[in-house]
Tab-separated table of C-alpha atoms in Angstrom:
chain	number	residue	atom	x	y	z
A	155	UNK	CA	-11.521	-31.207	16.775
A	156	UNK	CA	-14.290	-29.767	14.601
A	157	UNK	CA	-15.261	-31.676	11.440
A	158	UNK	CA	-16.316	-28.380	9.796
A	159	UNK	CA	-13.633	-27.264	7.331
A	160	UNK	CA	-11.561	-24.237	8.413
A	161	UNK	CA	-12.866	-22.180	5.477
A	162	UNK	CA	-16.437	-22.783	6.513
A	163	UNK	CA	-15.690	-21.731	10.036
A	164	UNK	CA	-13.978	-18.541	8.921
A	165	UNK	CA	-16.804	-17.731	6.528
A	166	UNK	CA	-19.302	-18.123	9.381
A	167	UNK	CA	-17.140	-16.100	11.743
A	168	UNK	CA	-16.782	-13.140	9.409
A	169	UNK	CA	-20.008	-13.563	7.463
A	170	UNK	CA	-18.051	-13.572	4.260
A	171	UNK	CA	-17.455	-15.611	1.081
A	172	UNK	CA	-13.862	-16.736	0.572
A	173	UNK	CA	-12.290	-17.311	-2.873
A	174	UNK	CA	-11.308	-20.862	-3.864
A	175	UNK	CA	-7.572	-20.509	-3.256
A	176	UNK	CA	-8.102	-19.161	0.257
A	177	UNK	CA	-10.391	-22.153	1.025
A	178	UNK	CA	-7.732	-24.478	-0.278
A	179	UNK	CA	-5.021	-22.651	1.722
A	180	UNK	CA	-6.878	-23.499	4.937
A	181	UNK	CA	-8.706	-26.754	4.130
A	182	UNK	CA	-5.752	-28.575	2.543
A	183	UNK	CA	-3.561	-27.061	5.263
A	184	UNK	CA	-1.116	-25.397	2.933
A	185	UNK	CA	-0.730	-22.858	5.707
A	186	UNK	CA	1.060	-25.344	7.907
A	187	UNK	CA	4.021	-25.184	5.467
A	188	UNK	CA	4.289	-21.408	5.917
A	189	UNK	CA	6.450	-21.348	9.009
A	190	UNK	CA	9.886	-20.135	7.896
A	191	UNK	CA	9.954	-16.771	6.149
A	192	UNK	CA	13.573	-15.870	7.027
A	193	UNK	CA	12.420	-12.236	7.471
A	194	UNK	CA	12.187	-11.540	3.760
A	195	UNK	CA	9.462	-13.826	2.446
A	196	UNK	CA	5.860	-13.913	3.614
A	197	UNK	CA	5.955	-17.461	4.939
A	198	UNK	CA	4.610	-17.138	8.508
A	199	UNK	CA	1.008	-18.093	8.344
A	200	UNK	CA	-1.627	-16.856	10.817
A	201	UNK	CA	-3.229	-20.125	12.039
A	202	UNK	CA	-6.975	-20.468	11.293
A	203	UNK	CA	-7.589	-21.066	14.991
A	204	UNK	CA	-6.356	-17.586	15.683
A	205	UNK	CA	-8.526	-16.021	13.002
A	206	UNK	CA	-11.516	-17.549	14.724
A	207	UNK	CA	-10.689	-15.885	18.065
A	208	UNK	CA	-12.724	-12.938	19.185
A	209	UNK	CA	-9.492	-10.913	19.245
A	210	UNK	CA	-6.865	-12.342	16.808
A	211	UNK	CA	-3.376	-11.480	17.949
A	212	UNK	CA	-2.274	-10.721	14.403
A	213	UNK	CA	-4.582	-7.678	14.101
A	214	UNK	CA	-2.875	-4.351	14.952
A	215	UNK	CA	-5.968	-2.293	15.907
A	216	UNK	CA	-6.021	1.322	14.898
A	217	UNK	CA	-2.666	1.043	13.192
A	218	UNK	CA	-4.135	-1.399	10.703
A	219	UNK	CA	-7.267	-0.325	8.782
A	220	UNK	CA	-10.286	-2.162	10.094
A	221	UNK	CA	-11.062	-3.860	6.836
A	222	UNK	CA	-7.820	-5.756	6.916
A	223	UNK	CA	-7.706	-9.435	8.008
A	224	UNK	CA	-4.067	-10.599	8.393
A	225	UNK	CA	-3.415	-13.965	6.794
A	226	UNK	CA	0.317	-14.339	6.534
A	227	UNK	CA	3.425	-12.509	7.925
A	228	UNK	CA	7.103	-12.142	7.113
A	229	UNK	CA	7.855	-12.655	10.807
A	230	UNK	CA	8.961	-9.040	11.157
A	231	UNK	CA	5.506	-7.511	11.798
A	232	UNK	CA	4.432	-6.953	8.196
A	233	UNK	CA	1.400	-8.807	6.836
A	234	UNK	CA	-0.422	-9.861	3.710
A	235	UNK	CA	-3.993	-8.934	4.586
A	236	UNK	CA	-7.260	-10.005	2.991
A	237	UNK	CA	-9.782	-7.325	2.247
A	238	UNK	CA	-13.487	-7.856	1.683
A	239	UNK	CA	-15.757	-5.976	-0.714
A	240	UNK	CA	-19.144	-4.497	-0.026
A	241	UNK	CA	-20.570	-7.757	-1.464
A	242	UNK	CA	-18.986	-9.635	1.374
A	243	UNK	CA	-16.610	-11.492	-0.918
A	244	UNK	CA	-12.840	-11.605	-0.695
A	245	UNK	CA	-11.661	-8.673	-2.788
A	246	UNK	CA	-7.857	-8.449	-2.756
A	247	UNK	CA	-4.633	-9.001	-0.821
A	248	UNK	CA	-2.577	-6.106	0.279
A	249	UNK	CA	0.903	-5.759	1.764
A	250	UNK	CA	0.701	-3.884	5.077
A	251	UNK	CA	3.883	-2.384	6.477
A	252	UNK	CA	3.954	-2.149	10.279
A	253	UNK	CA	6.631	0.524	10.479
A	254	UNK	CA	4.422	3.249	9.049
A	255	UNK	CA	1.091	1.676	8.102
A	256	UNK	CA	1.594	1.988	4.358
A	257	UNK	CA	-0.209	-0.599	2.244
A	258	UNK	CA	-0.341	-1.576	-1.455
A	259	UNK	CA	-2.328	-4.247	-3.296
A	260	UNK	CA	-0.337	-7.265	-4.219
A	261	UNK	CA	-3.044	-9.167	-6.046
A	262	UNK	CA	-6.768	-9.930	-6.418
A	263	UNK	CA	-6.075	-13.381	-4.850
A	264	UNK	CA	-3.862	-15.070	-2.298
A	265	UNK	CA	-2.153	-16.991	-5.146
A	266	UNK	CA	-1.204	-13.738	-6.936
A	267	UNK	CA	0.078	-12.086	-3.738
A	268	UNK	CA	2.249	-15.047	-2.845
A	269	UNK	CA	3.547	-15.369	-6.400
A	270	UNK	CA	4.475	-11.680	-6.435
A	271	UNK	CA	6.213	-12.202	-3.085
A	272	UNK	CA	8.316	-15.023	-4.548
A	273	UNK	CA	9.550	-12.966	-7.575
A	274	UNK	CA	9.454	-9.345	-6.513
A	275	UNK	CA	13.237	-9.101	-5.880
A	276	UNK	CA	13.855	-10.252	-9.471
A	277	UNK	CA	11.593	-7.553	-10.978
A	278	UNK	CA	12.773	-4.134	-12.061
A	279	UNK	CA	12.573	-1.772	-9.093
A	280	UNK	CA	13.226	-4.641	-6.692
A	281	UNK	CA	16.092	-2.689	-5.190
A	282	UNK	CA	13.537	-0.597	-3.251
A	283	UNK	CA	11.475	-3.003	-1.154
A	284	UNK	CA	7.989	-2.200	-0.058
A	285	UNK	CA	7.718	0.780	2.257
A	286	UNK	CA	11.521	0.868	2.926
A	287	UNK	CA	14.593	0.445	0.792
A	288	UNK	CA	15.555	-3.218	0.730
A	289	UNK	CA	17.743	-4.170	3.683
A	290	UNK	CA	18.010	-7.873	2.988
A	291	UNK	CA	19.557	-10.125	0.406
A	292	UNK	CA	17.132	-11.925	-1.841
A	293	UNK	CA	15.229	-14.730	-0.084
A	294	UNK	CA	17.299	-17.809	0.643
A	295	UNK	CA	14.446	-20.148	-0.014
A	296	UNK	CA	14.371	-21.587	-3.560
A	297	UNK	CA	11.164	-20.734	-5.399
A	298	UNK	CA	11.121	-24.185	-6.870
A	299	UNK	CA	11.593	-26.056	-3.565
A	300	UNK	CA	9.430	-24.540	-0.896
A	301	UNK	CA	6.059	-26.297	-0.590
A	302	UNK	CA	4.148	-23.026	-0.594
A	303	UNK	CA	5.866	-21.943	-3.799
A	304	UNK	CA	5.091	-25.292	-5.449
A	305	UNK	CA	1.432	-24.843	-4.527
A	306	UNK	CA	1.378	-21.229	-5.823
A	307	UNK	CA	3.143	-22.030	-9.067
A	308	UNK	CA	0.895	-24.940	-9.794
A	309	UNK	CA	-2.137	-22.732	-9.390
A	310	UNK	CA	-0.616	-20.024	-11.576
A	311	UNK	CA	0.310	-22.631	-14.218
A	312	UNK	CA	-3.238	-24.057	-14.193
A	313	UNK	CA	-4.692	-20.607	-14.524
A	314	UNK	CA	-2.417	-19.312	-17.270
A	315	UNK	CA	-1.906	-22.633	-19.042
A	316	UNK	CA	1.869	-22.119	-18.821
A	317	UNK	CA	4.546	-21.222	-16.259
A	318	UNK	CA	5.279	-17.587	-15.622
A	319	UNK	CA	9.003	-17.575	-15.370
A	320	UNK	CA	11.989	-15.676	-16.813
A	321	UNK	CA	15.530	-14.875	-15.689
A	322	UNK	CA	15.073	-11.407	-17.150
A	323	UNK	CA	13.186	-9.106	-14.780
A	324	UNK	CA	11.548	-7.034	-17.462
A	325	UNK	CA	10.392	-10.062	-19.375
A	326	UNK	CA	8.967	-11.466	-16.177
A	327	UNK	CA	7.142	-8.166	-15.550
A	328	UNK	CA	5.713	-8.194	-19.046
A	329	UNK	CA	4.512	-11.803	-18.614
A	330	UNK	CA	2.836	-10.928	-15.343
A	331	UNK	CA	1.091	-7.904	-16.845
A	332	UNK	CA	-0.101	-9.938	-19.815
A	333	UNK	CA	-1.512	-12.569	-17.484
A	334	UNK	CA	-3.101	-9.928	-15.151
A	335	UNK	CA	-1.007	-11.002	-12.204
A	336	UNK	CA	-0.439	-8.519	-9.462
A	337	UNK	CA	-0.758	-5.689	-11.966
A	338	UNK	CA	-0.706	-2.805	-9.496
A	339	UNK	CA	2.339	-4.132	-7.580
A	340	UNK	CA	4.216	-4.845	-10.777
A	341	UNK	CA	3.484	-1.440	-12.257
A	342	UNK	CA	4.641	0.173	-9.031
A	343	UNK	CA	7.949	-1.704	-9.410
A	344	UNK	CA	8.256	-0.497	-12.997
A	345	UNK	CA	7.569	3.139	-11.894
A	346	UNK	CA	10.300	2.896	-9.234
A	347	UNK	CA	12.665	1.449	-11.840
A	348	UNK	CA	11.797	4.204	-14.365
A	349	UNK	CA	12.797	6.933	-11.982
A	350	UNK	CA	15.616	5.108	-10.281
A	351	UNK	CA	18.869	7.067	-10.771
A	352	UNK	CA	21.870	4.813	-10.249
A	353	UNK	CA	24.265	7.481	-11.544
A	354	UNK	CA	23.392	9.624	-8.480
A	355	UNK	CA	22.351	6.924	-6.054
A	356	UNK	CA	25.692	5.156	-6.301
A	357	UNK	CA	27.773	8.271	-6.824
A	358	UNK	CA	30.937	8.331	-4.759
A	359	UNK	CA	31.681	12.028	-4.910
A	360	UNK	CA	32.614	14.324	-1.984
A	361	UNK	CA	30.561	17.274	-3.321
A	362	UNK	CA	27.534	15.030	-3.714
A	363	UNK	CA	27.815	13.704	-0.189
A	364	UNK	CA	27.959	17.252	1.245
A	365	UNK	CA	24.449	17.998	0.051
A	366	UNK	CA	21.730	17.777	2.677
A	367	UNK	CA	20.320	14.174	2.657
A	368	UNK	CA	16.724	15.276	2.153
A	369	UNK	CA	17.726	17.517	-0.717
A	370	UNK	CA	19.677	14.607	-2.267
A	371	UNK	CA	16.476	12.532	-2.132
A	372	UNK	CA	14.697	15.200	-4.128
A	373	UNK	CA	17.412	15.103	-6.801
A	374	UNK	CA	17.216	11.281	-6.874
A	375	UNK	CA	13.419	11.642	-7.362
A	376	UNK	CA	13.839	14.057	-10.243
A	377	UNK	CA	17.363	14.720	-11.600
A	378	UNK	CA	16.014	17.808	-13.480
A	379	UNK	CA	15.872	19.512	-10.116
A	380	UNK	CA	19.701	19.544	-9.858
A	381	UNK	CA	20.935	23.148	-10.130
A	382	UNK	CA	23.638	23.804	-12.787
A	383	UNK	CA	26.213	24.601	-10.120
A	384	UNK	CA	25.633	21.240	-8.406
A	385	UNK	CA	25.828	19.371	-11.745
A	386	UNK	CA	29.106	21.194	-12.480
A	387	UNK	CA	30.573	20.184	-9.154
A	388	UNK	CA	29.944	16.457	-9.370
A	389	UNK	CA	31.512	13.877	-11.605
A	390	UNK	CA	28.404	13.172	-13.751
A	391	UNK	CA	27.522	14.903	-17.054
A	392	UNK	CA	24.126	16.633	-17.371
A	393	UNK	CA	23.401	14.741	-20.601
A	394	UNK	CA	23.969	11.418	-18.811
A	395	UNK	CA	21.560	12.439	-16.035
A	396	UNK	CA	18.851	13.488	-18.450
A	397	UNK	CA	18.840	10.060	-20.096
A	398	UNK	CA	18.414	8.133	-16.893
A	399	UNK	CA	14.825	8.674	-15.903
A	400	UNK	CA	11.718	7.745	-17.989
A	401	UNK	CA	8.864	9.903	-16.714
A	402	UNK	CA	6.593	9.173	-19.752
A	403	UNK	CA	6.771	5.494	-18.752
A	404	UNK	CA	5.734	6.466	-15.209
A	405	UNK	CA	2.739	8.357	-16.519
A	406	UNK	CA	1.751	5.403	-18.752
A	407	UNK	CA	1.829	2.931	-15.860
A	408	UNK	CA	-0.134	5.286	-13.615
A	409	UNK	CA	-2.781	5.935	-16.262
A	410	UNK	CA	-3.235	2.131	-16.671
A	411	UNK	CA	-3.849	1.716	-12.948
A	412	UNK	CA	-6.129	4.740	-12.739
A	413	UNK	CA	-8.379	3.196	-15.334
A	414	UNK	CA	-8.930	0.376	-12.864
A	415	UNK	CA	-9.161	2.146	-9.520
A	416	UNK	CA	-8.748	5.580	-7.943
A	417	UNK	CA	-7.841	5.041	-4.256
A	418	UNK	CA	-4.053	4.796	-4.413
A	419	UNK	CA	-2.273	8.085	-3.700
A	420	UNK	CA	1.073	7.085	-5.192
A	421	UNK	CA	-0.579	6.650	-8.577
A	422	UNK	CA	-1.993	10.133	-8.682
A	423	UNK	CA	1.120	11.678	-7.084
A	424	UNK	CA	3.492	10.263	-9.712
A	425	UNK	CA	1.121	10.974	-12.619
A	426	UNK	CA	0.493	14.455	-11.359
A	427	UNK	CA	4.179	15.169	-10.973
A	428	UNK	CA	4.997	13.806	-14.447
A	429	UNK	CA	2.485	16.235	-15.823
A	430	UNK	CA	3.703	19.089	-13.670
A	431	UNK	CA	7.355	18.670	-14.656
A	432	UNK	CA	6.281	18.621	-18.366
A	433	UNK	CA	4.502	21.977	-17.920
A	434	UNK	CA	0.943	20.697	-17.828
A	435	UNK	CA	-0.087	22.294	-14.546
A	436	UNK	CA	-3.857	22.091	-15.273
A	437	UNK	CA	-3.898	18.330	-15.584
A	438	UNK	CA	-1.380	17.935	-12.798
A	439	UNK	CA	-3.738	19.752	-10.461
A	440	UNK	CA	-6.534	17.317	-11.398
A	441	UNK	CA	-4.274	14.375	-10.547
A	442	UNK	CA	-3.251	15.949	-7.239
A	443	UNK	CA	-6.936	16.613	-6.381
A	444	UNK	CA	-7.691	12.933	-6.823
A	445	UNK	CA	-4.745	12.038	-4.688
A	446	UNK	CA	-6.202	14.143	-1.922
A	447	UNK	CA	-9.143	11.727	-1.768
A	448	UNK	CA	-6.778	8.839	-1.046
A	449	UNK	CA	-5.419	7.717	2.308
A	450	UNK	CA	-1.940	8.908	3.117
A	451	UNK	CA	-1.157	5.265	3.906
A	452	UNK	CA	-1.356	4.492	0.117
A	453	UNK	CA	1.357	6.940	-0.980
A	454	UNK	CA	4.391	4.592	-0.806
A	455	UNK	CA	6.270	7.816	-0.108
A	456	UNK	CA	9.619	6.340	0.953
A	457	UNK	CA	9.821	3.935	-1.889
A	458	UNK	CA	9.174	6.575	-4.518
A	459	UNK	CA	10.949	9.291	-2.615
A	460	UNK	CA	8.119	11.835	-2.401
A	461	UNK	CA	8.861	11.964	1.333
A	462	UNK	CA	11.660	14.357	0.574
A	463	UNK	CA	9.087	17.083	-0.316
A	464	UNK	CA	6.889	16.916	2.771
A	465	UNK	CA	7.033	17.110	6.543
A	466	UNK	CA	5.696	14.455	8.936
A	467	UNK	CA	2.211	13.307	8.133
A	468	UNK	CA	1.671	15.596	5.104
A	469	UNK	CA	0.287	14.644	1.788
A	470	UNK	CA	2.528	15.122	-1.206
A	471	UNK	CA	-0.499	16.117	-3.276
A	472	UNK	CA	-1.447	18.896	-0.854
A	473	UNK	CA	2.093	20.225	-0.873
A	474	UNK	CA	2.153	20.322	-4.656
A	475	UNK	CA	-1.238	21.989	-4.852
A	476	UNK	CA	0.035	24.642	-2.431
A	477	UNK	CA	3.077	25.152	-4.653
A	478	UNK	CA	0.790	25.550	-7.675
A	479	UNK	CA	-1.378	28.096	-5.901
A	480	UNK	CA	-4.525	25.933	-5.815
A	481	UNK	CA	-7.062	26.916	-3.141
A	482	UNK	CA	-9.749	24.378	-3.616
A	483	UNK	CA	-13.140	24.223	-5.345
A	484	UNK	CA	-16.156	24.364	-3.083
A	485	UNK	CA	-16.292	24.634	0.697
A	486	UNK	CA	-15.523	21.033	1.449
A	487	UNK	CA	-12.298	20.843	-0.521
A	488	UNK	CA	-11.190	24.270	0.698
A	489	UNK	CA	-11.894	23.242	4.332
A	490	UNK	CA	-10.021	19.968	3.833
A	491	UNK	CA	-6.987	21.797	2.384
A	492	UNK	CA	-7.128	24.199	5.361
A	493	UNK	CA	-6.963	21.162	7.701
A	494	UNK	CA	-4.062	19.715	5.789
A	495	UNK	CA	-2.202	23.022	6.028
A	496	UNK	CA	-1.951	22.779	9.833
A	497	UNK	CA	1.671	22.806	10.857
A	498	UNK	CA	1.342	20.424	13.813
A	499	UNK	CA	0.925	16.736	12.716
A	500	UNK	CA	-1.249	15.925	15.749
A	501	UNK	CA	-3.541	18.944	15.177
A	502	UNK	CA	-3.709	18.145	11.471
A	503	UNK	CA	-4.841	14.559	12.134
A	504	UNK	CA	-7.391	15.733	14.774
A	505	UNK	CA	-8.917	18.321	12.423
A	506	UNK	CA	-9.165	15.937	9.541
A	507	UNK	CA	-10.805	13.296	11.769
A	508	UNK	CA	-13.324	15.856	13.003
A	509	UNK	CA	-14.102	16.986	9.420
A	510	UNK	CA	-14.953	13.448	8.312
A	511	UNK	CA	-16.907	12.724	11.480
A	512	UNK	CA	-19.151	15.729	10.730
A	513	UNK	CA	-19.654	14.522	7.177
A	514	UNK	CA	-20.484	11.014	8.376
A	515	UNK	CA	-22.989	12.178	10.934
A	516	UNK	CA	-25.387	13.427	8.224
A	517	UNK	CA	-24.688	10.856	5.493
A	518	UNK	CA	-26.602	7.770	4.366
A	519	UNK	CA	-25.043	4.435	5.499
A	520	UNK	CA	-22.794	3.735	2.403
A	521	UNK	CA	-21.389	7.294	2.420
A	522	UNK	CA	-21.246	7.292	6.211
A	523	UNK	CA	-19.145	4.108	6.092
A	524	UNK	CA	-16.650	5.719	3.714
A	525	UNK	CA	-16.505	8.909	5.836
A	526	UNK	CA	-15.906	7.018	9.065
A	527	UNK	CA	-13.120	5.023	7.398
A	528	UNK	CA	-11.554	8.301	6.338
A	529	UNK	CA	-11.920	9.669	9.852
A	530	UNK	CA	-9.718	6.823	11.081
A	531	UNK	CA	-7.342	6.279	8.184
A	532	UNK	CA	-7.131	9.298	5.943
A	533	UNK	CA	-4.216	10.610	7.954
A	534	UNK	CA	-4.671	8.557	11.086
A	535	UNK	CA	-6.955	9.604	13.967
A	536	UNK	CA	-5.806	11.794	16.864
A	537	UNK	CA	-5.966	11.284	19.774
A	538	UNK	CA	-5.520	7.509	19.875
A	539	UNK	CA	-8.583	7.085	22.061
A	540	UNK	CA	-10.764	8.451	19.202
A	541	UNK	CA	-10.431	5.039	17.460
A	542	UNK	CA	-12.941	3.532	19.889
A	543	UNK	CA	-15.743	5.781	18.560
A	544	UNK	CA	-14.444	5.521	14.955
A	545	UNK	CA	-14.488	1.687	15.049
A	546	UNK	CA	-17.972	1.578	16.652
A	547	UNK	CA	-19.346	3.876	13.946
A	548	UNK	CA	-17.650	2.005	11.126
A	549	UNK	CA	-19.229	-1.230	12.315
A	550	UNK	CA	-22.672	0.433	12.642
A	551	UNK	CA	-22.601	2.129	9.242
A	552	UNK	CA	-21.322	-0.999	7.560
A	553	UNK	CA	-24.125	-3.081	9.075
A	554	UNK	CA	-26.690	-0.462	8.005
A	555	UNK	CA	-25.358	-0.448	4.495
A	556	UNK	CA	-25.521	-4.304	4.262
A	557	UNK	CA	-21.765	-4.789	4.375
A	558	UNK	CA	-21.925	-7.810	6.668
A	559	UNK	CA	-18.272	-8.869	6.345
A	560	UNK	CA	-16.992	-5.331	6.754
A	561	UNK	CA	-19.167	-4.897	9.800
A	562	UNK	CA	-17.730	-8.062	11.381
A	563	UNK	CA	-14.217	-6.932	10.611
A	564	UNK	CA	-14.830	-3.564	12.290
A	565	UNK	CA	-16.311	-5.255	15.328
A	566	UNK	CA	-13.321	-7.543	15.532
A	567	UNK	CA	-10.881	-4.683	15.285
A	568	UNK	CA	-12.915	-2.843	17.952
A	569	UNK	CA	-12.659	-5.849	20.344
A	570	UNK	CA	-8.848	-5.980	19.648
A	571	UNK	CA	-8.561	-2.288	20.319
A	572	UNK	CA	-10.290	-2.571	23.666
A	573	UNK	CA	-8.268	-5.673	24.576
A	574	UNK	CA	-4.970	-4.151	23.537
A	575	UNK	CA	-5.395	-0.707	24.917
A	576	UNK	CA	-8.301	-0.876	27.323
A	577	UNK	CA	-10.178	1.867	25.423
């Protein structure tokens, strides 16, 4: 057995710099306690030995973006993944959902991500779990008993100088936001809660059940879309419906996130729609244009119900821009919108991939890296075999830009892709 700490071996393997809590996770062997997630909690650790392999089994090549390193699973195929920055340092942890490839940041650190995992069902919006509506009861493991939770809460307490705990979900959310804990994930929960419509969602009414399920989802997303004749036929008053949703709160949360980062489609989609429904089409268009620049895998479409407005593999922002009559500014945006307007999902993904491949071929290394990543994971590459070239070019452009850790990640995903599919 090697005397070199696990964290040192992993840093050498991926040419990266790990944060202190990740080093502690491996070197103090906290990960060994993460072996019983019960399907709801992320408590199935990826062993460090596996991460040192040339082709770690936990990596889902092509389906998982090639800057994701899986660290811990819920045992159902979903992972908390570490992402590195261009400075080769650990950047954030994201929840990656295997069923559709959606991902969302859960924290800047492993500690934050695991803490959020332990409390998310108690937060507002917890009734709609990540990527799919919750299908499980809250975790059976006690937050105060499990060794991983004790480790996480001790680190949080040391950082904040006090415990972050409350039986009231909204108070807990406020405490987490004040402490800067998992801000994006918490604000997403609060957005979901702000537009959740229990009067309709739980309505036991024959006329309501007769409405097409996809149309019902649109009404649940925005109760103002309910026609008068439908409102008159169900056992809920229009005044009651109007008081349920809080779209100004949604806009406020989205604006707070947008001040910090711009790569999450669901943020711009919700902010844009809140502006559109209030009559501010000009600013709504600007939000939707920014959403166009984000990967479709960041739209959280099922959780926030924007999936009811689009067909397979379509961007909500593109559909709203089309509704608003927007044609694009400049050749690039116009060409991109033309690609997105393709009716066939496979053709749409192929055309988008080819567009970004052309952009990457003439770009300097940093811009080429971004373009190759978009070629693979803006909509997803088509055909599947195209990922071989995409991964090769991502690795090459990352290395040329000096992104050592990202280059190693892409090479690792490429090896996994070849090993998994023979391509």
